[in-house]
Tab-separated table of C-alpha atoms in Angstrom:
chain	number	residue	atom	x	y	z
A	208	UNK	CA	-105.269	-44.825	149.336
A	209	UNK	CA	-107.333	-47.741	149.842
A	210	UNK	CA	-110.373	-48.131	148.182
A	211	UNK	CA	-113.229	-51.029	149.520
A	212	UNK	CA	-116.397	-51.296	147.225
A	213	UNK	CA	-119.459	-51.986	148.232
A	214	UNK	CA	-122.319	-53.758	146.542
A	215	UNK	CA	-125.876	-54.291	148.349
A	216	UNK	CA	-125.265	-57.492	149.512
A	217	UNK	CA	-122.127	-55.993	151.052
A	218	UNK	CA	-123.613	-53.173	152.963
A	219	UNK	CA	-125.933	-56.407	154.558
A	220	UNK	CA	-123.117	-58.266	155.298
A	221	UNK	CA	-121.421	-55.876	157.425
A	222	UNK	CA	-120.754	-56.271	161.015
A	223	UNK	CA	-118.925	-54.903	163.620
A	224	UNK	CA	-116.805	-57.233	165.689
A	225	UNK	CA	-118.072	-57.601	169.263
A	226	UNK	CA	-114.663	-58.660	171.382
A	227	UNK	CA	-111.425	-57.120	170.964
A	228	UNK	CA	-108.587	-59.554	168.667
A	229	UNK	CA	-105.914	-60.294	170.742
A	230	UNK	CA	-103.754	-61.387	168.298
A	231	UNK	CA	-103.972	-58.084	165.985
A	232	UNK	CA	-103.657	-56.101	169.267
A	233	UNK	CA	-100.792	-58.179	169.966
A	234	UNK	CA	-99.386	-57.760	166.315
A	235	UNK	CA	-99.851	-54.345	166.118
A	236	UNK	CA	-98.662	-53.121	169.882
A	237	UNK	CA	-95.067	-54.448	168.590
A	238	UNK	CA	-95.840	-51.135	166.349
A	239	UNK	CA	-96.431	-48.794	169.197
A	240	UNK	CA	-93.450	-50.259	171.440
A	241	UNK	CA	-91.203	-49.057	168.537
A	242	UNK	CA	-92.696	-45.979	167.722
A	243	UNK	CA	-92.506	-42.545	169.764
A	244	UNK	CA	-95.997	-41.926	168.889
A	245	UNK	CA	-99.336	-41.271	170.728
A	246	UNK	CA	-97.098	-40.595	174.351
A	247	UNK	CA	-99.349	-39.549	176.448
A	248	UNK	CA	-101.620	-43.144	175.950
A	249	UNK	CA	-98.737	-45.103	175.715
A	250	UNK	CA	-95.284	-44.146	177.580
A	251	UNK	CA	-96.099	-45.340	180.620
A	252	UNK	CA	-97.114	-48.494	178.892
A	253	UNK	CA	-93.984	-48.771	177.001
A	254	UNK	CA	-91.984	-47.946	180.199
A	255	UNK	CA	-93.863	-50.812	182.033
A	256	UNK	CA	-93.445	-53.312	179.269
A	257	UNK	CA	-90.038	-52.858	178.069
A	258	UNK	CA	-88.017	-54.494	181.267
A	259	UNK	CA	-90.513	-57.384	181.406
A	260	UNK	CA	-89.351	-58.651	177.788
A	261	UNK	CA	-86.734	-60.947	177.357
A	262	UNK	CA	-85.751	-60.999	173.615
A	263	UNK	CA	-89.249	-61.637	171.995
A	264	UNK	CA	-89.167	-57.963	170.436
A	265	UNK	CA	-85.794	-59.093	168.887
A	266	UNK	CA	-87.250	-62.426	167.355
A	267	UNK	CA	-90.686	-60.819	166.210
A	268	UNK	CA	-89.082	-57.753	164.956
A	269	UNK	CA	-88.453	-59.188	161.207
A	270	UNK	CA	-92.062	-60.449	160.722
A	271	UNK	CA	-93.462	-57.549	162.180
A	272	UNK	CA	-91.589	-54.469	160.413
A	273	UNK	CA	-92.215	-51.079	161.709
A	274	UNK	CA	-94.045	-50.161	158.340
A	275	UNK	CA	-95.318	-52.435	155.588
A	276	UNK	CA	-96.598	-55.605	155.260
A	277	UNK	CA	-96.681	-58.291	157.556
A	278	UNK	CA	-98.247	-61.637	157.292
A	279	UNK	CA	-101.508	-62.185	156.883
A	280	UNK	CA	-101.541	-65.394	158.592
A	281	UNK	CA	-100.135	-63.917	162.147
A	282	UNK	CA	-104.139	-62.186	163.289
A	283	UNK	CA	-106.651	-65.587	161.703
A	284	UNK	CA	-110.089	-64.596	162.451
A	285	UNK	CA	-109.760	-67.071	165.852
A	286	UNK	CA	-107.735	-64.114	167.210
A	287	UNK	CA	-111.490	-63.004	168.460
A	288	UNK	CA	-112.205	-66.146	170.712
A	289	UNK	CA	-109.336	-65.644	172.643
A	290	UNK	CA	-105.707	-66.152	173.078
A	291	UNK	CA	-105.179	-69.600	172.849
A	292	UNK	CA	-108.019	-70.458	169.706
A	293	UNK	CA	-105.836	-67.634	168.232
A	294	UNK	CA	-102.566	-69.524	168.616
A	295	UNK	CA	-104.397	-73.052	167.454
A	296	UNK	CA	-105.362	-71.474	163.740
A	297	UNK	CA	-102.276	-70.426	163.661
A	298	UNK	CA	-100.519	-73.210	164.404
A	299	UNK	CA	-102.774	-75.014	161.947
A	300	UNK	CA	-101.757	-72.523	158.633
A	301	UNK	CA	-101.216	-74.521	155.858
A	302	UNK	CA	-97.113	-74.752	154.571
A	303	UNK	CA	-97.662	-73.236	151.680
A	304	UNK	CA	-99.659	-70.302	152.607
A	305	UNK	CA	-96.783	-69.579	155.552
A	306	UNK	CA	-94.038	-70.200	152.488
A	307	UNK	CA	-96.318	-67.867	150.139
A	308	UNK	CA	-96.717	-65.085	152.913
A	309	UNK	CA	-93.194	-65.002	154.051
A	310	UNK	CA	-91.754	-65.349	150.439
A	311	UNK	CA	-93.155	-61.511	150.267
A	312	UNK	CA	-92.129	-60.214	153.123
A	313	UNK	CA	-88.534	-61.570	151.893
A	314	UNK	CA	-88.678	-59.521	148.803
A	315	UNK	CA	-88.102	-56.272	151.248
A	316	UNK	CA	-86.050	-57.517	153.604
A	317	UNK	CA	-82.824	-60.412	154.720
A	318	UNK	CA	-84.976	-62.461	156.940
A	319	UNK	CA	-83.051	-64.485	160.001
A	320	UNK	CA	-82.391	-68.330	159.837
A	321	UNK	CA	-85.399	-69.234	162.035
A	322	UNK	CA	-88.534	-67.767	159.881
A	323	UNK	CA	-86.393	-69.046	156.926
A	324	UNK	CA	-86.946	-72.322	158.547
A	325	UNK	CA	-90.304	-71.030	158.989
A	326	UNK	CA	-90.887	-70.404	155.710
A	327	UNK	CA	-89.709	-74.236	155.041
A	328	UNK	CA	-92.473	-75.796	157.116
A	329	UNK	CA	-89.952	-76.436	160.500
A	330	UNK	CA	-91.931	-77.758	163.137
A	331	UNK	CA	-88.955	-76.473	165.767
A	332	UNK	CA	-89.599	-73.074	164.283
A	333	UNK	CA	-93.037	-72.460	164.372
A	334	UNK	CA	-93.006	-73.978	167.973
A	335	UNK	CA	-90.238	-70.754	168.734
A	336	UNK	CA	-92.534	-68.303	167.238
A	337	UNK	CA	-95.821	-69.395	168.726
A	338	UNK	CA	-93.380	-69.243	172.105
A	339	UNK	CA	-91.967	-65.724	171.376
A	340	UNK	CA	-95.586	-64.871	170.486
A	341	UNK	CA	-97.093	-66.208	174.298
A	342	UNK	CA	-94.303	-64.372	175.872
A	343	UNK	CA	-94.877	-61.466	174.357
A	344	UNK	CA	-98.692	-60.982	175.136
A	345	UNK	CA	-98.030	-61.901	178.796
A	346	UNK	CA	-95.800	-58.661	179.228
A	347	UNK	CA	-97.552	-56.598	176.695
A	348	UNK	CA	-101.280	-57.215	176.533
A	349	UNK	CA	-102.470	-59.545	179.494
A	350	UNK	CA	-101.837	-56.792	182.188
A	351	UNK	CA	-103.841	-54.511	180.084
A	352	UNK	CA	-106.419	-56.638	178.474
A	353	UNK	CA	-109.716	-55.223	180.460
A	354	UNK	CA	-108.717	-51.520	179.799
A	355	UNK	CA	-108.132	-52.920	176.138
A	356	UNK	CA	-111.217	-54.464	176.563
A	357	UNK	CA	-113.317	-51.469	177.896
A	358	UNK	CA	-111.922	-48.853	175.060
A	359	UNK	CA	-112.825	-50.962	172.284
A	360	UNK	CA	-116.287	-51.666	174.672
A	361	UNK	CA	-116.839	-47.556	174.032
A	362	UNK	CA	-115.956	-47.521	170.483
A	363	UNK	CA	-118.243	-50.025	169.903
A	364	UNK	CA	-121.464	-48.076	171.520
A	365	UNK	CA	-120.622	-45.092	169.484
A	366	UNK	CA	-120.402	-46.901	166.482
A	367	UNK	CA	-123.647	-49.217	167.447
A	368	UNK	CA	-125.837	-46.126	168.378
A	369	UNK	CA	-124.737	-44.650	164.537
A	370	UNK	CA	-126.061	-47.780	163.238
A	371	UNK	CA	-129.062	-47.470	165.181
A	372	UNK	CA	-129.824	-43.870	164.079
A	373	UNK	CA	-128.950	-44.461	160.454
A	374	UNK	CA	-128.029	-47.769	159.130
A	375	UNK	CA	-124.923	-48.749	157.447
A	376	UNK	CA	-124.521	-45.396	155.986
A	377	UNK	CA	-124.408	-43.610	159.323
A	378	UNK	CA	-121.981	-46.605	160.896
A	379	UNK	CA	-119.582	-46.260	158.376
A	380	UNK	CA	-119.768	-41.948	158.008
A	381	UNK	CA	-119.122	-42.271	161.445
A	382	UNK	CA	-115.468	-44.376	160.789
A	383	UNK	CA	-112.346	-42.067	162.038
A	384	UNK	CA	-111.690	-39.093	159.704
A	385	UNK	CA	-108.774	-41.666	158.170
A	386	UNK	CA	-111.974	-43.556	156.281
A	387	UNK	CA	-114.387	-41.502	154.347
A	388	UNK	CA	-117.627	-43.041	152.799
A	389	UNK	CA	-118.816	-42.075	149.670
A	390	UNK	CA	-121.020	-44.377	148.781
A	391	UNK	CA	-120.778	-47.226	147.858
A	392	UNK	CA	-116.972	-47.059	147.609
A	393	UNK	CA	-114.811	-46.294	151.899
A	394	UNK	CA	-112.061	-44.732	151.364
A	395	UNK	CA	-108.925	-44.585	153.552
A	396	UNK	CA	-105.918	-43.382	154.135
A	397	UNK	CA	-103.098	-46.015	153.151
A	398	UNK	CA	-99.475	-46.186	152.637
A	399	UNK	CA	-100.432	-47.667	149.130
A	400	UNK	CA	-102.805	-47.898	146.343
A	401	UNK	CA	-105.195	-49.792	146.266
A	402	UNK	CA	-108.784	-51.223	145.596
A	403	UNK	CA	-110.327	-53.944	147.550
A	404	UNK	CA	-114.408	-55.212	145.896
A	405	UNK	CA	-115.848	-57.400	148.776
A	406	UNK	CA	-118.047	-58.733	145.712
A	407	UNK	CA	-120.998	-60.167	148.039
A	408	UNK	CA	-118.626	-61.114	151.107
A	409	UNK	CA	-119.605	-58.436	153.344
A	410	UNK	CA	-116.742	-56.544	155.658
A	411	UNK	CA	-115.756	-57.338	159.216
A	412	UNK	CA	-114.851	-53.559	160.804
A	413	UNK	CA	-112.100	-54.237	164.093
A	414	UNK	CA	-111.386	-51.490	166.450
A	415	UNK	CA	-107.948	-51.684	167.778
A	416	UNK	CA	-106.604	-49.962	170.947
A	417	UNK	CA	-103.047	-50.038	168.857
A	418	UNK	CA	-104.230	-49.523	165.886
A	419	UNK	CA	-103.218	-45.853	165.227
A	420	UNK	CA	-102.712	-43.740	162.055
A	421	UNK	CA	-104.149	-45.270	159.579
A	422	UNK	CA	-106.454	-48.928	159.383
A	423	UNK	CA	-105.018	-52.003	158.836
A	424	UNK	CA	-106.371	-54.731	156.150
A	425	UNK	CA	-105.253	-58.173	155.137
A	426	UNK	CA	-103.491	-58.641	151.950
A	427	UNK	CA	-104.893	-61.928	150.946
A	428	UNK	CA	-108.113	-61.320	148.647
A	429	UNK	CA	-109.113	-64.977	149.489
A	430	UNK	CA	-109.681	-64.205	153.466
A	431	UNK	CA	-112.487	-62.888	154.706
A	432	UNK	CA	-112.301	-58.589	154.318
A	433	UNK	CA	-111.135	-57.141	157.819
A	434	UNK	CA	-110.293	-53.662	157.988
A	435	UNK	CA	-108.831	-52.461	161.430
A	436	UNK	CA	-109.740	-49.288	161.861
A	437	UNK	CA	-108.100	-47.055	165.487
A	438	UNK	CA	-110.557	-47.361	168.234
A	439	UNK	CA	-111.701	-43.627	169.592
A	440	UNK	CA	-109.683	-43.039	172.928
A	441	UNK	CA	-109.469	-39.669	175.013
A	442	UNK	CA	-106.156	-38.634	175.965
A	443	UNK	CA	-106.032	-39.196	179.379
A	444	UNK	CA	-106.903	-43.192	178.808
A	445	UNK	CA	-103.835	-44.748	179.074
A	446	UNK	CA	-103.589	-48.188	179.743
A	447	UNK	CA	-102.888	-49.513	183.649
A	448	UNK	CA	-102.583	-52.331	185.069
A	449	UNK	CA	-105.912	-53.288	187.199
A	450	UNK	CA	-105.868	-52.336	190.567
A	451	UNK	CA	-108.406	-51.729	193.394
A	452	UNK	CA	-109.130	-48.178	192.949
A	453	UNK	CA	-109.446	-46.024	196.217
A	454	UNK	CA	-112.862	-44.407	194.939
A	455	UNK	CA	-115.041	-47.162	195.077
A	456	UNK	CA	-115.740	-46.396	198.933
A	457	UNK	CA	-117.870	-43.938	197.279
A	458	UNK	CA	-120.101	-46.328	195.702
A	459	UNK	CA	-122.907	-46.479	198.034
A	460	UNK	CA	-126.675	-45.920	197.585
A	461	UNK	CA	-129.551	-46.988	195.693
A	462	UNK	CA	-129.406	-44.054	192.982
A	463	UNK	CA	-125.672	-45.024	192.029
A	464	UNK	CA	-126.319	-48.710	191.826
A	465	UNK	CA	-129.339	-47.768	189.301
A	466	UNK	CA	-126.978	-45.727	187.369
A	467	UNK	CA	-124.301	-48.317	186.771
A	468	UNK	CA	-127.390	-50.691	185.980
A	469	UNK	CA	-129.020	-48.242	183.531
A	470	UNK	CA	-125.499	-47.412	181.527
A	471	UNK	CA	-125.783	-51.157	179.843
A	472	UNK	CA	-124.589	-51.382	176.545
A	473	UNK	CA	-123.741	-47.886	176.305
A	474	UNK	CA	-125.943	-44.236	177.045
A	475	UNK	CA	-125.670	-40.671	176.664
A	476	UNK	CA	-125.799	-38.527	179.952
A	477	UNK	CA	-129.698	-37.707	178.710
A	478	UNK	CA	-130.783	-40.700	178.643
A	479	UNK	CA	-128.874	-42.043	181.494
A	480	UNK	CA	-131.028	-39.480	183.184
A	481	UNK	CA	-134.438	-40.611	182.161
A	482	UNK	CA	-133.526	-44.170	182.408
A	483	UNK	CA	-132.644	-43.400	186.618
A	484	UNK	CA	-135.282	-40.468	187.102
A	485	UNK	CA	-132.906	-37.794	187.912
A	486	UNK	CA	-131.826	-34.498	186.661
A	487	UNK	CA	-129.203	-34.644	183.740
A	488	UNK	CA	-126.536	-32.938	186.151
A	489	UNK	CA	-127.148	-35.590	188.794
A	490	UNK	CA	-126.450	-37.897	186.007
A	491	UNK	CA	-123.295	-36.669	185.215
A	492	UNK	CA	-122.028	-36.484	188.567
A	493	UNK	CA	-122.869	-40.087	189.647
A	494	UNK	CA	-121.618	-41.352	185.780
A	495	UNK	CA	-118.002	-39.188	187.049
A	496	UNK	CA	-117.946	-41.145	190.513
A	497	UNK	CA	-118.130	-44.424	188.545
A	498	UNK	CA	-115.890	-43.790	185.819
A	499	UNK	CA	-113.102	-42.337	189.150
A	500	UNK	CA	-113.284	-45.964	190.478
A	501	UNK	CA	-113.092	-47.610	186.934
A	502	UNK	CA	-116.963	-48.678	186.434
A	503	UNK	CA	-117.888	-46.721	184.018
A	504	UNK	CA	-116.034	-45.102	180.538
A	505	UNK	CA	-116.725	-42.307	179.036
A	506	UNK	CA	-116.175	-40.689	175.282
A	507	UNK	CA	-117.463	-37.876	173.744
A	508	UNK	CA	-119.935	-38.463	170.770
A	509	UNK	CA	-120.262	-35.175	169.123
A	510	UNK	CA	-122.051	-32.645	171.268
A	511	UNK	CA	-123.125	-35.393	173.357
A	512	UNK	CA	-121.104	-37.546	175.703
A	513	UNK	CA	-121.560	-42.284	175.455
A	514	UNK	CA	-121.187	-43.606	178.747
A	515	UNK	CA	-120.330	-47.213	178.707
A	516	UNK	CA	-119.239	-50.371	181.430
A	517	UNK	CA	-116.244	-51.078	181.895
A	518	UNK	CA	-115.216	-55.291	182.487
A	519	UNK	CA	-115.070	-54.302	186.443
A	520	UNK	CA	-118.427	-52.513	186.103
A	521	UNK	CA	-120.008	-55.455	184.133
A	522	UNK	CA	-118.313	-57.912	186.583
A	523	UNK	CA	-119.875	-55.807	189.584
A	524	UNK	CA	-123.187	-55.996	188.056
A	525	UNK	CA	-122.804	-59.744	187.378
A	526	UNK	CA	-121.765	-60.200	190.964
A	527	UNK	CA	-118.403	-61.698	190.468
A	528	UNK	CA	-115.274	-61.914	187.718
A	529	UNK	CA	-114.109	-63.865	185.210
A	530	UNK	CA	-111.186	-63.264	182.294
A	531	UNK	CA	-112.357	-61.778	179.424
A	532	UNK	CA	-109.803	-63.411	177.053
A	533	UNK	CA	-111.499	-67.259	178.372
A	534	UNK	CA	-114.954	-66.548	176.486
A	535	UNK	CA	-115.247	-68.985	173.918
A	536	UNK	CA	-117.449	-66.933	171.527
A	537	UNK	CA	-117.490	-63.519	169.664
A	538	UNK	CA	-120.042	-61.285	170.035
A	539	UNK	CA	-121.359	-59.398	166.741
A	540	UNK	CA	-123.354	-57.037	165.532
A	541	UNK	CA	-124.928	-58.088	162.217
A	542	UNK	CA	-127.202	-55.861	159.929
């Protein structure tokens, strides 16, 4: 078990991250392409991945065990601006923390000649690994990266409206079952013991579309705290590949166009309905049209159900696209 205390200065400093990481999604999808878990949200995505890699599961597979640590200095905090900020801090980790990191892992494990190299400050080497690691995303996570995106979008709103309602007491009670608070000290499940005090730092909480099981935290006490936690999905959410969806024909009229517009950061079918001025059932219905032609996502909240934009709904709204890994900045929710 893993124990994180809290002091008051702690429970201030907590924030939510506002983007998804795209280097600990990367990182931790090389868990779920190995794994026979979670099926029905990802076999089709291991089925669609699989023949567009060319070795890099191979060359990542010994820094990224299937259980266990892995280094600390593969996810740096950049991982939240985007892909290629991500790839500069780590291109920029200091020799010795690399040597110190991988020196662990090599206490479990016969590590190949490359990360030895690695490990020895080889500019060749870290040039093949930042390589494998590009490759990698682009037939992994790139295809998927707005339904990524809009799952992590919906665990956010649940988790914001929590901390809304109740503070930082009702944000983390309402963590996965895998993390229990009992104030002032989270507890969660872990494949070891152990107790992390933030001592005044504060805690950065991640949702991760591969994240699953249990969370995920750094091992490195002198990093800022991060603990990954699995972002709520529904069964059914699988991730595609974007395409034009057949349903948006039906995405005509006034009252529709108010609902997407009234969904913003994230409602319940109730208030979707007093926001538009309609009944709670014709709330529902339109909020189903839009999530058919990919607008809109849905989770269920308890007895209640969060409605929440999806990249092509907010890109609708904005009146055109962009990528969502090219925003320079991470969004936040500080308390």
């Amino acid at each position: 078990m893993l124990r994180v205390h809290f002091t008051g200065l702690d429970l201030a400093r907590l924030r939510l991250a506002g983007d998804p990481d795209v280097l600990w999604e990367t990182v931790l999808s090389l868990h779920r392409l190995r794994d026979k878990q979670g099926e029905s949200i990802f076999g089709d995505w291991r089925s669609e991945t699989r023949p567009r890699l060319n070795g890099e599961t191979r060359l990542l597979a010994p820094l990224v065990p299937p259980r266990g640590y892995f280094p600390d200095f593969l996810t740096p905090a950049e991982g939240l601006l985007g892909l290629e900020s991500g790839m500069e801090a780590l291109r920029a980790t200091p020799a010795d923390r690399v040597h110190r990191e991988l020196s662990r892992l090599s206490t479990v494990r016969t590590l190949p000649a490359w990360i030895r190299s690695l490990a020895e400050g080889d500019v060749r080497a870290f040039g093949k690994l930042i390589g494998a690691l590009h490759a990698y995303h682009e037939a992994a996570i790139a295809p998927y990266w707005s339904h990524i995106q809009a799952q992590i979008e919906a665990d956010r709103a649940v988790r914001g409206r929590a901390l809304l309602d109740g503070g930082a007491d009702a944000l983390l009670s309402s963590l996965p079952p895998t993390m229990r608070w009992r104030a002032p000290v989270l507890e969660v499940d872990y494949p070891v013991d152990r107790d992390v005090h933030l001592d005044g730092r504060g805690l950065v909480l991640l949702p991760s579309f591969f994240c699953r099981r249990t969370p995920v935290t750094l091992q490195n006490p002198e990093l800022t705290p991060v603990l990954v936690y699995p972002a709520r999905t529904m069964s059914e959410s699988a991730p595609v590949v974007p395409a034009a969806p057949r349903s948006l024909g039906k995405l005509v009229g006034h009252t529709r166009s108010a609902v997407l517009g009234s969904i913003g950061g994230g409602c319940t079918t109730s208030e979707l309905a007093r926001r538009v001025g309609v009944s709670a059932a014709s709330a529902s219905q339109h909020a189903g049209v839009l999530r058919e032609a990919g607008l809109v996502l849905t989770l269920r909240n308890g007895s209640a159900v969060m409605h929440t934009l999806t990249p092509l709904g907010a890109a609708l709204l904005r009146g055109g696209h962009r990528n969502p890994q090219s925003r320079a900045r991470a969004r936040s929710a500080t308390m």
